[in-house]
Backbone as a ProteinNet text record, in pm:
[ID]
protein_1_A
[PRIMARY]
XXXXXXXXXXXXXXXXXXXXXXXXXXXXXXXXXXXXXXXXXXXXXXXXXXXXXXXXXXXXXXXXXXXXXXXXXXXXXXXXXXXXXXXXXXXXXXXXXXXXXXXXXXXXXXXXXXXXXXXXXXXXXXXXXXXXXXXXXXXXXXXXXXXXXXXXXXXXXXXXXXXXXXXXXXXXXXXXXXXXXXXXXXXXXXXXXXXXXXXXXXXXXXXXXXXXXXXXXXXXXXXXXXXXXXXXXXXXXXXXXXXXXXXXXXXXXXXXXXXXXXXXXXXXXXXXXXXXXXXXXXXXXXXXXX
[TERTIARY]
-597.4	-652	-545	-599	-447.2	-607.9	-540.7	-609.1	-569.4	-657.8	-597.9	-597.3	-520	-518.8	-428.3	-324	-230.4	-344.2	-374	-488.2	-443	-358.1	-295.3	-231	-286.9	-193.5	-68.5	18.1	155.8	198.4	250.5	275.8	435.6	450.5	624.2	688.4	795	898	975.3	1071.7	1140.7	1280.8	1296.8	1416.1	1495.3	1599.7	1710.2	1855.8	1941.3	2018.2	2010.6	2069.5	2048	2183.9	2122.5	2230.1	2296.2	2394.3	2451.9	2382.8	2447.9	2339.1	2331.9	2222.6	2179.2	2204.2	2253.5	2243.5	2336.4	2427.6	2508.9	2480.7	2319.8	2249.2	2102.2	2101	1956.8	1860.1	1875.7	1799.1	1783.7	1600.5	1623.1	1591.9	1549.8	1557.8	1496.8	1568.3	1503.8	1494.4	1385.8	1322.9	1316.9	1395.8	1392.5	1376.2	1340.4	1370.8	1282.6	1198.5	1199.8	1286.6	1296.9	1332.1	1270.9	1266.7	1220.2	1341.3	1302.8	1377.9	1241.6	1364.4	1276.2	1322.7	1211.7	1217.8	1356.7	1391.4	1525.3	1522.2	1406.8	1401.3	1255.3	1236.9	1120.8	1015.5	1078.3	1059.6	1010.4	1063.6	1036.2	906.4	921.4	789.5	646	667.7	606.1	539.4	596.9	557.3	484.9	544.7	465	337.6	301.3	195.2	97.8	116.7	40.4	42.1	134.6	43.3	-72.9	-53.9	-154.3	-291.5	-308.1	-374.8	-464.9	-362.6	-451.8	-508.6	-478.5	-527.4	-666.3	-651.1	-791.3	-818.4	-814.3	-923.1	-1010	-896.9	-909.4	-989.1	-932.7	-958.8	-1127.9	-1056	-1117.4	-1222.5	-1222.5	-1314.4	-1320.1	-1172.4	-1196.8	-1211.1	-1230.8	-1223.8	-1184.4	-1047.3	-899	-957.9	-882.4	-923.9	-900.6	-972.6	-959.4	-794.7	-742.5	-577.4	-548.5	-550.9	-500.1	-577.1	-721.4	-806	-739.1	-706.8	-637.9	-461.8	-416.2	-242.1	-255.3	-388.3	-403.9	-248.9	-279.8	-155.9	-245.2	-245.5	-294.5	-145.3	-195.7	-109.5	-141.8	-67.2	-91.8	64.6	-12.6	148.9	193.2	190.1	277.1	335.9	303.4	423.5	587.1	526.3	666.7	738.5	676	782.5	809.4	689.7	717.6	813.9	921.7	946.2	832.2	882	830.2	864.3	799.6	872.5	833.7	894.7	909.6	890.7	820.1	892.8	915.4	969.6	1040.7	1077.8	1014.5	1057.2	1102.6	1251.2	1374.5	1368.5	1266.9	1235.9	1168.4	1082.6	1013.1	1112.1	1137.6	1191.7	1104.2	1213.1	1158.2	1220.7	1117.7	1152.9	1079.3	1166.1	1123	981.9	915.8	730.5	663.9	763.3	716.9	730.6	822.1	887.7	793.1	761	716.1	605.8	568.3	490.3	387.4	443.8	378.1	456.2	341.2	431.5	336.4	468.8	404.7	453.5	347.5	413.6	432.7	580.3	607.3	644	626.7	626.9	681.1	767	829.6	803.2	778.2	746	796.6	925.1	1014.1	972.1	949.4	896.8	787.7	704	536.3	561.2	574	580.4	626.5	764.9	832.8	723.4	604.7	543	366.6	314.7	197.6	126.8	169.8	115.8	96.4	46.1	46.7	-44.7	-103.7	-209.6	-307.5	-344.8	-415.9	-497.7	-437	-490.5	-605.5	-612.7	-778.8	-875.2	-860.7	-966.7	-1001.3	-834.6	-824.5	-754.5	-797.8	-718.5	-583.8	-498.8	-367.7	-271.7	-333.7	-252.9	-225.8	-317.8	-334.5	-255.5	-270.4	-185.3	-2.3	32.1	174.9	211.6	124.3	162	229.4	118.4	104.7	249	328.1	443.2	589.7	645.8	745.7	817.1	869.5	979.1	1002.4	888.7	868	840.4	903.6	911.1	828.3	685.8	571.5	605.7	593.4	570	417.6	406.8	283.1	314.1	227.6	267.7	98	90.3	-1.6	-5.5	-70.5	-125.8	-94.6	-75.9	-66.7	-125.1	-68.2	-106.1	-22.5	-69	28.5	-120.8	-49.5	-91.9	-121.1	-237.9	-340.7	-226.9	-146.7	-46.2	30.6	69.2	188.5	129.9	3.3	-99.7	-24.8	95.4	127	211.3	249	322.3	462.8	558.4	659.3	663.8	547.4	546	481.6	434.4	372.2	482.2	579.1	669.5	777.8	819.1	915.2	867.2	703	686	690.1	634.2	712.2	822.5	930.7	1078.1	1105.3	1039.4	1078.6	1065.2	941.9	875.2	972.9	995.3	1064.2	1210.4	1270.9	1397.6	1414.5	1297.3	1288.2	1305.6	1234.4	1149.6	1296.5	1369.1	1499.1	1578.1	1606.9	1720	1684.7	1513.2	1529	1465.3	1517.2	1482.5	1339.6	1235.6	1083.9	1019.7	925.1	914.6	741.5	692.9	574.9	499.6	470	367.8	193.9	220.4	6.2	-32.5	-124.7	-189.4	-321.8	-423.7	-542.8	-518.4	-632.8	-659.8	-804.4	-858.2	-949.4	-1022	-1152.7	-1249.2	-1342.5	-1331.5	-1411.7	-1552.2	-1562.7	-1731.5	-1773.3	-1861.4	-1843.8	-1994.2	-2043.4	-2157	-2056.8	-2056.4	-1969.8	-2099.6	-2152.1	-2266.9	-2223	-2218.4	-2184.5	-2054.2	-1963.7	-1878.2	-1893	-2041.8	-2061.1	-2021.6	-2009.7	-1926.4	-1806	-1666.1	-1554.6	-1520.2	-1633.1	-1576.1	-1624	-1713.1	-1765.2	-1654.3	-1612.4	-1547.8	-1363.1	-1321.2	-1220.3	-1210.3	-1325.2	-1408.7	-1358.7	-1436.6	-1442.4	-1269.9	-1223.4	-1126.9	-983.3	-973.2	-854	-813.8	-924.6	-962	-850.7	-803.9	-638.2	-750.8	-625.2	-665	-521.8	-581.5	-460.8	-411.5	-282	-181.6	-181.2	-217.7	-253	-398.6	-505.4	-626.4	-595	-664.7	-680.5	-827.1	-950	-1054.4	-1016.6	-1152.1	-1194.1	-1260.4	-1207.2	-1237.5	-1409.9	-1452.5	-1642.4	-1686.1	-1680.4	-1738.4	-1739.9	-1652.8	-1646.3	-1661.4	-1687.2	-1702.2	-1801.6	-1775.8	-1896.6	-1869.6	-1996.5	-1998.8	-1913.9	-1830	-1807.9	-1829	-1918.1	-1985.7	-2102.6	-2164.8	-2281.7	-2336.5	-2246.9	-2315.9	-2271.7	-2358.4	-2311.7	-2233.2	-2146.6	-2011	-2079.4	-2162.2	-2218.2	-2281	-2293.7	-2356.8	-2262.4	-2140	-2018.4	-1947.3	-1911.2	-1794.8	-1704.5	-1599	-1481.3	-1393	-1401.3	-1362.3	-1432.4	-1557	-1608.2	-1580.3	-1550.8	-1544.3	-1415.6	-1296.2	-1145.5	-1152.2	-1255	-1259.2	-1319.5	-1397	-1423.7	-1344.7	-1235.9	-1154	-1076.6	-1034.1	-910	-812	-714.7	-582.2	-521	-470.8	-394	-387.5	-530.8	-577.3	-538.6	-603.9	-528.4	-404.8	-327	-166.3	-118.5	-166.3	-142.1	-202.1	-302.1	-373.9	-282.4	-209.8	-103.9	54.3	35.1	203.5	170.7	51.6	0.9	-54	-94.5	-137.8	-326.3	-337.1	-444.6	-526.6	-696.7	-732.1	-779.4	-783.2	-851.5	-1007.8	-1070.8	-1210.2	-1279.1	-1358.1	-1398.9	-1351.8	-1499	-1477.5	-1447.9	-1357.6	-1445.9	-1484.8	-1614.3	-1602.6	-1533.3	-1427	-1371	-1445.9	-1578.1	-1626	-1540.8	-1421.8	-1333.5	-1267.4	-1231.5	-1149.4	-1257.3	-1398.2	-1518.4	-1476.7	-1426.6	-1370.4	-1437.8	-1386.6	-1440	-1307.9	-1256.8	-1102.7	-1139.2	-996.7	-962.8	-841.7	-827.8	-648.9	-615.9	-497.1	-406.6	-304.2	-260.5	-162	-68.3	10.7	145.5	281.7	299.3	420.7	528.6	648.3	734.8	776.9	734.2	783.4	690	554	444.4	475.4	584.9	508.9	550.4	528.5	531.7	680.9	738.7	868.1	881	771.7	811.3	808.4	772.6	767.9	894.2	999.1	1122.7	1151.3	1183.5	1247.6	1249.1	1162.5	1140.7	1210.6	1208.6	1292.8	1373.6	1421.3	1540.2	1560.5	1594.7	1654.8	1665.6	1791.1	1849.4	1761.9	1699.3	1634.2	1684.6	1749.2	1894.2	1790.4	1658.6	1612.9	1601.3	1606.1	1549.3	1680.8	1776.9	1849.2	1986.6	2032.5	2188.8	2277.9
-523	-464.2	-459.4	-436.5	-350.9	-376.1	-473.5	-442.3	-297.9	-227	-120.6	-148	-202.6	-293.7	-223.9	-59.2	-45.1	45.9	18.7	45.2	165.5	237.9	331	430.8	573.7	652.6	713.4	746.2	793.6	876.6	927.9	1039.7	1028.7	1171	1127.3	1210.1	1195.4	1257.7	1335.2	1410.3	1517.2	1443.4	1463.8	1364.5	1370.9	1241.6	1230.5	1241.9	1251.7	1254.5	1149.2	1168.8	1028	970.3	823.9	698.7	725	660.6	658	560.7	541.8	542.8	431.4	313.9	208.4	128.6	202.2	152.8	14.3	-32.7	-114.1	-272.5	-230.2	-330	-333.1	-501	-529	-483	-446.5	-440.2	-265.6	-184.5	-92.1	-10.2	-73.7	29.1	-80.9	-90.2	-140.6	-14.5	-105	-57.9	-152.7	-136.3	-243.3	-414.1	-482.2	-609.8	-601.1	-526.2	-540.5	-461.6	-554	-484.2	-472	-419.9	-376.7	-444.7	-520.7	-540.5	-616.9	-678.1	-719.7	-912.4	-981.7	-1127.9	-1195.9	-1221.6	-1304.6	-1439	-1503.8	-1646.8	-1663.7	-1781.4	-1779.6	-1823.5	-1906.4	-1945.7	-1817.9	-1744.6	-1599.3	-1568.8	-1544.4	-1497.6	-1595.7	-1682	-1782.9	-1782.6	-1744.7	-1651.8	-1569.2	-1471.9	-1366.5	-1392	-1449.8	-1527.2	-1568	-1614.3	-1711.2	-1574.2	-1512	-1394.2	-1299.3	-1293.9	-1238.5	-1327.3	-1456.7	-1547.1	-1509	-1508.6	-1527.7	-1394.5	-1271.2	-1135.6	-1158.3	-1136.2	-1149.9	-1286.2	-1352.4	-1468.3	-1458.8	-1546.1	-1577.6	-1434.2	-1332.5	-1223.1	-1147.9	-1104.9	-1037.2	-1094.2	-1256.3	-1325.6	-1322.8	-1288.8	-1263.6	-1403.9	-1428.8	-1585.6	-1561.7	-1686.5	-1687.4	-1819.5	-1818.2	-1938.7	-2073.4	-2182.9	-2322.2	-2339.7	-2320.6	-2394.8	-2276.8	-2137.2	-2095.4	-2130.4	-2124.5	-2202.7	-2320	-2427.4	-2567.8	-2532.6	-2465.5	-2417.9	-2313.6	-2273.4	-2107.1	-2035.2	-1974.1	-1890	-1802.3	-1691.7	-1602.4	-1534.8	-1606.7	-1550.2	-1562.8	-1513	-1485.4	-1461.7	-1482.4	-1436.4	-1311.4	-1191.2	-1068	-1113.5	-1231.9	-1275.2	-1304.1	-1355.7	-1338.9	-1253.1	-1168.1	-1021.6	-921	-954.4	-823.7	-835.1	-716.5	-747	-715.7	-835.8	-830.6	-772	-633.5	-570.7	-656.8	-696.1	-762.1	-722.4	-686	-648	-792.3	-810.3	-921.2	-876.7	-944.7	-998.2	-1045.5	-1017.8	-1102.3	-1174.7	-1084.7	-1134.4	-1259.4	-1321	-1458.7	-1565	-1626.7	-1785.8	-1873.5	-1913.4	-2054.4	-2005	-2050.6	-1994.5	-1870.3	-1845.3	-1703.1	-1659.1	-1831.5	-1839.9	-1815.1	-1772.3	-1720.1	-1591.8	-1482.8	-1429.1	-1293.1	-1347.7	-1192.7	-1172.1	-1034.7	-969.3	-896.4	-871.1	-761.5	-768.2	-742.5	-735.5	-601	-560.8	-534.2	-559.2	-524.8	-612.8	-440.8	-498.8	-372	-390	-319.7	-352.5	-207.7	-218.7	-63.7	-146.5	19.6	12.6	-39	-44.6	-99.7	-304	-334.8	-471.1	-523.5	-426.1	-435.6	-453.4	-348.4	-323.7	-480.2	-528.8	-633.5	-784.5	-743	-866.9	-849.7	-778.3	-755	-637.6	-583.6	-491	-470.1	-340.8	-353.8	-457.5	-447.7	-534.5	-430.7	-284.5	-204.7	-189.6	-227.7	-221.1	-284.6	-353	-442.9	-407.2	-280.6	-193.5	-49.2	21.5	117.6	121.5	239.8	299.8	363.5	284	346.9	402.8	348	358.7	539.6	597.5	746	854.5	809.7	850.2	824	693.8	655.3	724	764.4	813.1	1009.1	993.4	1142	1161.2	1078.6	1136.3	1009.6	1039.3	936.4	966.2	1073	1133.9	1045.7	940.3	962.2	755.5	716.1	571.5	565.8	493.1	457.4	349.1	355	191.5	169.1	47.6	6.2	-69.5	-19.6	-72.6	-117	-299	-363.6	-408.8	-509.6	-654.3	-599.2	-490.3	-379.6	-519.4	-575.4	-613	-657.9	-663.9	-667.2	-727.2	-865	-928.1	-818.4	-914	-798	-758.1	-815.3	-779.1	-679.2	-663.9	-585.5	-444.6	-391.8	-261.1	-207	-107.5	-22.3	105.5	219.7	321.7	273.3	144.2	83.2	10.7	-50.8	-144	-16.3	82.1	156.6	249.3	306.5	376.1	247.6	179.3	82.2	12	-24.4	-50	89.9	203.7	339.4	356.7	352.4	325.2	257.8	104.4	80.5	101.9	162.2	216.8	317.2	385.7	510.8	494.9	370.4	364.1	326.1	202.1	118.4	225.4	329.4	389.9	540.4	550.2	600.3	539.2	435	285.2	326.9	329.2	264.3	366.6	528.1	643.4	647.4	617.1	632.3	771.2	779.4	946.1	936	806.5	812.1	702.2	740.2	567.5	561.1	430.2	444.5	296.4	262.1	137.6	98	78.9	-2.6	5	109.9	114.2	99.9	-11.5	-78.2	-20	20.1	-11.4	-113.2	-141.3	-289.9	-336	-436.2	-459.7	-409.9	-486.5	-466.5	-326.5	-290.5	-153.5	-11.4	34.3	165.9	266	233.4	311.3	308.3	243.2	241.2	317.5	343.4	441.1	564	612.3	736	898	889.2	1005.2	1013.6	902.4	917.2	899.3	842.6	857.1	961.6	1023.3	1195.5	1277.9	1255.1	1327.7	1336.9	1210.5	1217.7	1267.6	1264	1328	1439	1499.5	1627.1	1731.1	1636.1	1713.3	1706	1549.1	1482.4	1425.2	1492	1357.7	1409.9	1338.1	1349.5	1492.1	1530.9	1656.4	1618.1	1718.5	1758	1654.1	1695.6	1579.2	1411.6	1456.6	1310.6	1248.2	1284.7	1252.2	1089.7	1032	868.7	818.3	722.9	691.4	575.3	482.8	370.1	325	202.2	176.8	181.6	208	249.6	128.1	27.8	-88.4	-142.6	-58.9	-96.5	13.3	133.5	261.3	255.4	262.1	332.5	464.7	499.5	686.2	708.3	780.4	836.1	920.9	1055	1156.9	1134.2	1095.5	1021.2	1157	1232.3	1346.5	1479.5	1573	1707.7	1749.6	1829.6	1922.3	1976.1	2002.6	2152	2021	1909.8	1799.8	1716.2	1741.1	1668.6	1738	1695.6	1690.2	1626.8	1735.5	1663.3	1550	1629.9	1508	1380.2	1435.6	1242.7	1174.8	1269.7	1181.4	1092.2	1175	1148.5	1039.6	1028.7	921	800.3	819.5	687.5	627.1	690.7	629.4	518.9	382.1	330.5	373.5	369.2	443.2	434	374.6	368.6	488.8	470.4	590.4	720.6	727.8	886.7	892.4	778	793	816.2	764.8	814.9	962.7	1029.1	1173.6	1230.4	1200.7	1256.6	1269.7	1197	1188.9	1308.7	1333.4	1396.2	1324.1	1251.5	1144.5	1193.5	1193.7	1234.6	1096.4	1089.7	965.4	967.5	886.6	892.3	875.5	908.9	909.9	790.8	745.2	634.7	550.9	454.2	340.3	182.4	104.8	-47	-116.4	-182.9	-282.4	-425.7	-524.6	-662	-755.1	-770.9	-926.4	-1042.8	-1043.8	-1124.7	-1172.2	-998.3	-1014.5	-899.6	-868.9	-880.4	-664	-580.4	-451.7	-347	-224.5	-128.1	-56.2	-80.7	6.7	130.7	198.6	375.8	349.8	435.9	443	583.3	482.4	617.9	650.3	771.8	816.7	915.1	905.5	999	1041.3	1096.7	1154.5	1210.7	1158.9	1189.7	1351.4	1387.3	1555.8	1624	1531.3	1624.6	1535.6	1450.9	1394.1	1567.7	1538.8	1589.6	1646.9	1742.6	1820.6	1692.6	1722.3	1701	1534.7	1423.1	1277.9	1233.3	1321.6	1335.5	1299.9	1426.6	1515.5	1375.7	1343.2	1224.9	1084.1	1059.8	917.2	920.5	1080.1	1093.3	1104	1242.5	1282.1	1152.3	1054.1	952.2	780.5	812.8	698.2	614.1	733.9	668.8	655.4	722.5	748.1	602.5	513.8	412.9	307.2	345.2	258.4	213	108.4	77.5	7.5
-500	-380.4	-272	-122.2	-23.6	83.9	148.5	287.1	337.9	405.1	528.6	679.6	700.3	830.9	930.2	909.7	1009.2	1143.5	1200	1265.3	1350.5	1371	1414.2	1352.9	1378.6	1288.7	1324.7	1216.7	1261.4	1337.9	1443.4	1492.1	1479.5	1386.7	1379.2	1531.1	1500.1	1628.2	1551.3	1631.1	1565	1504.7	1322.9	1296.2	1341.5	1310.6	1429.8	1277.3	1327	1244.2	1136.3	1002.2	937.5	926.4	933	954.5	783.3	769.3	626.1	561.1	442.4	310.4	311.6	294.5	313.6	146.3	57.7	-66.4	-61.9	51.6	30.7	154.7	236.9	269	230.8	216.2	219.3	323	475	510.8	493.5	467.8	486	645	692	864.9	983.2	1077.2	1199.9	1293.7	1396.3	1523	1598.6	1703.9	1791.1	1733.9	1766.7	1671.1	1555.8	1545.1	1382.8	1285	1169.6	1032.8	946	833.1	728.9	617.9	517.7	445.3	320	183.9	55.1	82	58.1	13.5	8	16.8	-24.8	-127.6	-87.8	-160.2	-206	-236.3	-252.5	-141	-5.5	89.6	213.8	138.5	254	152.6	-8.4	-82.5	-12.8	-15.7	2.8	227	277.3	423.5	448.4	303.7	292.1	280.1	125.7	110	185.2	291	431.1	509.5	529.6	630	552.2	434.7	334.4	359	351.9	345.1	507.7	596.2	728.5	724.2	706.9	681.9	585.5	469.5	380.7	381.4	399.5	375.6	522.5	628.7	741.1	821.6	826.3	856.8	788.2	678	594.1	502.2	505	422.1	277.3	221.9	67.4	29.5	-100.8	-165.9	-301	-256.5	-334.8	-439.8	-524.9	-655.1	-560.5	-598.3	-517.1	-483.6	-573.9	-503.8	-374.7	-440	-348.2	-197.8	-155.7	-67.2	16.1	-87.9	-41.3	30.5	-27.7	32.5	117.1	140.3	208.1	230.5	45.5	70.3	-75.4	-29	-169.8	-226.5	-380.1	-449.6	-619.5	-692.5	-803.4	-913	-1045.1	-1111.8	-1116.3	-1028.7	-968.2	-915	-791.7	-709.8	-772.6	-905.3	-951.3	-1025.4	-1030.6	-1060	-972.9	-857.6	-753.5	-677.6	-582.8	-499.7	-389.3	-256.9	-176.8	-30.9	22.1	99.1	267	343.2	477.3	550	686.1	802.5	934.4	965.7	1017.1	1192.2	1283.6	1433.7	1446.8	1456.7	1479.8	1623.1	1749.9	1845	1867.9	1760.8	1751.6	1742.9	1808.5	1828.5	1710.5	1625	1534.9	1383.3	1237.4	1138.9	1134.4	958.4	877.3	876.4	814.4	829.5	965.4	1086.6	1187.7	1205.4	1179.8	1201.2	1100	963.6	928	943.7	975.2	1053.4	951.3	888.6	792.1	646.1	511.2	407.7	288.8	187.8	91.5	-33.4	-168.2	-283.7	-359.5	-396.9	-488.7	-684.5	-734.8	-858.2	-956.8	-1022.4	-1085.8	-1243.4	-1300.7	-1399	-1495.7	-1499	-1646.1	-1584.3	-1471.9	-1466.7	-1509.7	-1463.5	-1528	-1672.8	-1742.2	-1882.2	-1957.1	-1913.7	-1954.2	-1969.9	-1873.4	-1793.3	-1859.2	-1910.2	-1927.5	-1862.9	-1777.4	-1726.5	-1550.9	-1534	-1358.2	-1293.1	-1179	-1115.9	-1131.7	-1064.8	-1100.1	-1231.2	-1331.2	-1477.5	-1473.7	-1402.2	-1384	-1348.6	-1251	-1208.6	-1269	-1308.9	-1343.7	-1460.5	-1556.3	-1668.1	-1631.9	-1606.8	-1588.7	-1683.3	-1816	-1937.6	-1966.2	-2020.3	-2011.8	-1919.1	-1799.9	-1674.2	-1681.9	-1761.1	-1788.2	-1915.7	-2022.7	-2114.4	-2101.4	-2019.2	-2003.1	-1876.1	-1849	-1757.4	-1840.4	-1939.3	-1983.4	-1945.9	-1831.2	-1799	-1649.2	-1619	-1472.2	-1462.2	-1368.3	-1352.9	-1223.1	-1270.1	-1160.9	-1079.2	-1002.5	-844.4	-815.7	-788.3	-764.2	-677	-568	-416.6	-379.8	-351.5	-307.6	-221.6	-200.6	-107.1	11.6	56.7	215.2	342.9	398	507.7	653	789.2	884.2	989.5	1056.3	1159.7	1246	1336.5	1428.6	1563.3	1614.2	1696.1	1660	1541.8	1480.1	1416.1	1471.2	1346.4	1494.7	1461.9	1555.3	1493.3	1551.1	1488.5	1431.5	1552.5	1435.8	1321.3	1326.5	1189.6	1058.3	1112.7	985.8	951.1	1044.2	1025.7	906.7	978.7	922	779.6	716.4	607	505.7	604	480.9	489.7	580.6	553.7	447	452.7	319.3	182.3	185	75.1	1.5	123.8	36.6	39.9	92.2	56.3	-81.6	-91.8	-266.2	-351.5	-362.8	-408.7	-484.4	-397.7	-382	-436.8	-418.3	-443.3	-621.4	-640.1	-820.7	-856.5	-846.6	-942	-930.9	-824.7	-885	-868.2	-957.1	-951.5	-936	-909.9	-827.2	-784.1	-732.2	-654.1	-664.2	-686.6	-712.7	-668.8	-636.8	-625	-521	-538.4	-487.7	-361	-264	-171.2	-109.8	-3.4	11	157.8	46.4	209.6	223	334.1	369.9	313.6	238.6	151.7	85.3	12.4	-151.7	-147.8	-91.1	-90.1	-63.8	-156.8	-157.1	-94.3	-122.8	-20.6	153.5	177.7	342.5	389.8	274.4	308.9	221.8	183.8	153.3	167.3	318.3	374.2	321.9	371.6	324.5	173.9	70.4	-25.3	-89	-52	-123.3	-70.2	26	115.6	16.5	-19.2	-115.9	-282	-290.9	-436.2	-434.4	-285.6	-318.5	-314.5	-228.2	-131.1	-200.7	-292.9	-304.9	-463.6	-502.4	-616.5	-764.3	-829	-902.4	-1003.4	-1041.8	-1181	-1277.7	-1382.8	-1489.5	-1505.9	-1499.4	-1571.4	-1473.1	-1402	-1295.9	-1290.2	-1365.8	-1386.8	-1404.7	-1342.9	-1353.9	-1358.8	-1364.1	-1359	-1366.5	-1239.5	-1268.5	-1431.4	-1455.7	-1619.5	-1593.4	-1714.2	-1692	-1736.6	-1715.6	-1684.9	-1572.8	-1511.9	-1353.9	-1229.7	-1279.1	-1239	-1168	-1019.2	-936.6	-903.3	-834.7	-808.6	-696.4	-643.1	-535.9	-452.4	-524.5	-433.5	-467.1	-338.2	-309.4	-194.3	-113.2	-10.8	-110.4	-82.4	-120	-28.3	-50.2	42	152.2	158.7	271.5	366.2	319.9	457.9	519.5	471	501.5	629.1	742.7	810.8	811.9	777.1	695.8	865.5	985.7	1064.9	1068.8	1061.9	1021.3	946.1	830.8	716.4	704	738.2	807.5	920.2	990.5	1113.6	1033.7	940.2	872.5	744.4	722.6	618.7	663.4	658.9	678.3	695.3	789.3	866.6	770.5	667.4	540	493.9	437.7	297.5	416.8	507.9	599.8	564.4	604	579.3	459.2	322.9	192.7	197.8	301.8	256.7	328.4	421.1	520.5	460	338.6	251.2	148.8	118.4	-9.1	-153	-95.8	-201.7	-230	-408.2	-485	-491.5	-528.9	-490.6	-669.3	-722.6	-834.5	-856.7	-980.3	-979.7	-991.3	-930	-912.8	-849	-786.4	-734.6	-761.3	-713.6	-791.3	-673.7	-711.3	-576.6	-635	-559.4	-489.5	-473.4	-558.6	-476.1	-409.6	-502	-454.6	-299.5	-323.7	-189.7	-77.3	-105.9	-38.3	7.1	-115.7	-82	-163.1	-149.7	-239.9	-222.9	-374.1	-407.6	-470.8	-386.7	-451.4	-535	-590	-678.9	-588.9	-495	-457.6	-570.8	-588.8	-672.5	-588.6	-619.4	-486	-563.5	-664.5	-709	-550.8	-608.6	-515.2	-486.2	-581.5	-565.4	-462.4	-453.6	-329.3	-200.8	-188.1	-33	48	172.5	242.8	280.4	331.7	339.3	479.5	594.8	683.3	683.3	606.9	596.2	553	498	417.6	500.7	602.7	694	807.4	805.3	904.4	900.2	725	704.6	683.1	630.2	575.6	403.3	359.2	229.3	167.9	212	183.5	229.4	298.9	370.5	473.8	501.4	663.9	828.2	821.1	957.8	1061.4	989.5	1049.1	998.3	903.9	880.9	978.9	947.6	1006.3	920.8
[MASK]
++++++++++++++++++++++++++++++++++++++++++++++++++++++++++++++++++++++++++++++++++++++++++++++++++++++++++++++++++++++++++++++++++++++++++++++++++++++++++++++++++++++++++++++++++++++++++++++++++++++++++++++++++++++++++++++++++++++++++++++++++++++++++++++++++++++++++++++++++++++++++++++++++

């Protein structure tokens, strides 16, 4: 699952020239004292962790297995294959465990494969969807979350900076992973999820489905009773921002008792984002870099 917590949507600016090629630092783009960069140790994984923790548990009320509860730090064995993307306030006085702000968990395909499989596989049939593109190396981008101070246009700009620098850095030719609306009644977000059914929902060679043991409905309104701005005002600022890159939603729902959600499968091949989201971070992923 992926909290949607950036509570603000993007408004880009007109790009600025791009900085040179970041392939030869760790960090991929700052804004003012924040950066954007990946984990370093396990002590930073482990930060991450605890801001995850205060987000869905503390926040969001999910419920993590007893240990994780007792260390309040959610985590799992992805933690140790994913990287973990950062964004970091260099402006906070103290340590690292103060300092990050926001994180996400990333995962490429030749890692998954090596390891048992994605995290998604639990909700969704991803298998079919990987077969059907061998030409093409998937990312699975999770655990989406950022402290209630930090849901602003820099921290959402600067965690897709990093996204699409990774994403650049290691040949990926598309991105997919678990996007959450709040509580486990997919009914209560009826509008916006008929509304992605109808409008968004993957085809052809990108067809994906929730596994049918876990398959709920998603068009719950007919088209002609839908307003599509409502329906857009009730999605999580996330999922807009994946509908704003060009990102397809897959069929079906699952609900999270766990972590207390009702997940979509975003899917986003790199060849559809957007001309102008490029244009914005940069061909190269220099917009935000130094």
């Amino acid at each position: 699952m992926a909290i949607e917590l950036l509570n603000r949507e993007l408004t880009l600016d007109h790009p600025s020239t791009p900085a040179p090629s970041i392939e030869k630092s760790d960090v991929f783009g700052r804004i003012g004292s924040l950066e954007t960069r990946l984990a370093r140790n396990s002590r930073e994984i482990d930060a991450a962790q605890s801001v995850r923790y205060r987000v869905f548990v503390e926040e969001m009320n999910a419920m993590l297995p007893p240990e994780a509860m007792h260390l309040r730090r959610d985590f799992d064995s992805y933690d140790d294959i994913c990287d973990h993307l950062l964004v970091v306030d260099n402006a906070i006085d103290g340590e690292i465990e103060d300092q990050i702000v926001g994180t996400y968990r990333l995962l490429r395909q030749e890692v998954a494969m090596a390891n048992g499989g994605f995290y998604s596989a639990s909700e969704f049939d991803i298998e079919p969807l990987l077969k059907r593109h061998p030409d093409k190396q998937f990312m699975e981008l999770g655990r989406s979350c950022v402290l209630p101070d930090y849901r602003t246009k820099r921290t959402v700009e600067l965690l897709w900076q990093g996204n699409w620098a990774y994403a650049l850095r290691h040949g990926m030719g598309a991105m997919f992973g678990c996007a959450s609306f709040p509580g486990v009644d997919p009914q209560e977000h009826a509008l916006a999820l008929s509304f992605l059914h109808q409008n968004s929902r993957v085809k052809d060679e990108w067809m994906v489905s929730a596994k049918s043991d876990l398959y709920r409905k998603m068009d719950m309104i007919p088209a002609d009773e839908i307003n599509p701005r409502q329906a857009l005002s009730a999605m999580p600022p996330l999922v807009k921002g994946y509908l704003r890159l060009g990102a397809m939603i897959g069929d079906g729902a699952v609900v999270d008792q766990a972590f207390n959600t009702t997940d979509v499968l975003i899917v986003l091949p790199i060849a559809v984002i957007s001309g102008r989201y490029i244009n914005h971070f940069g061909a190269d992923a220099g917009r935000f870099a130094s």
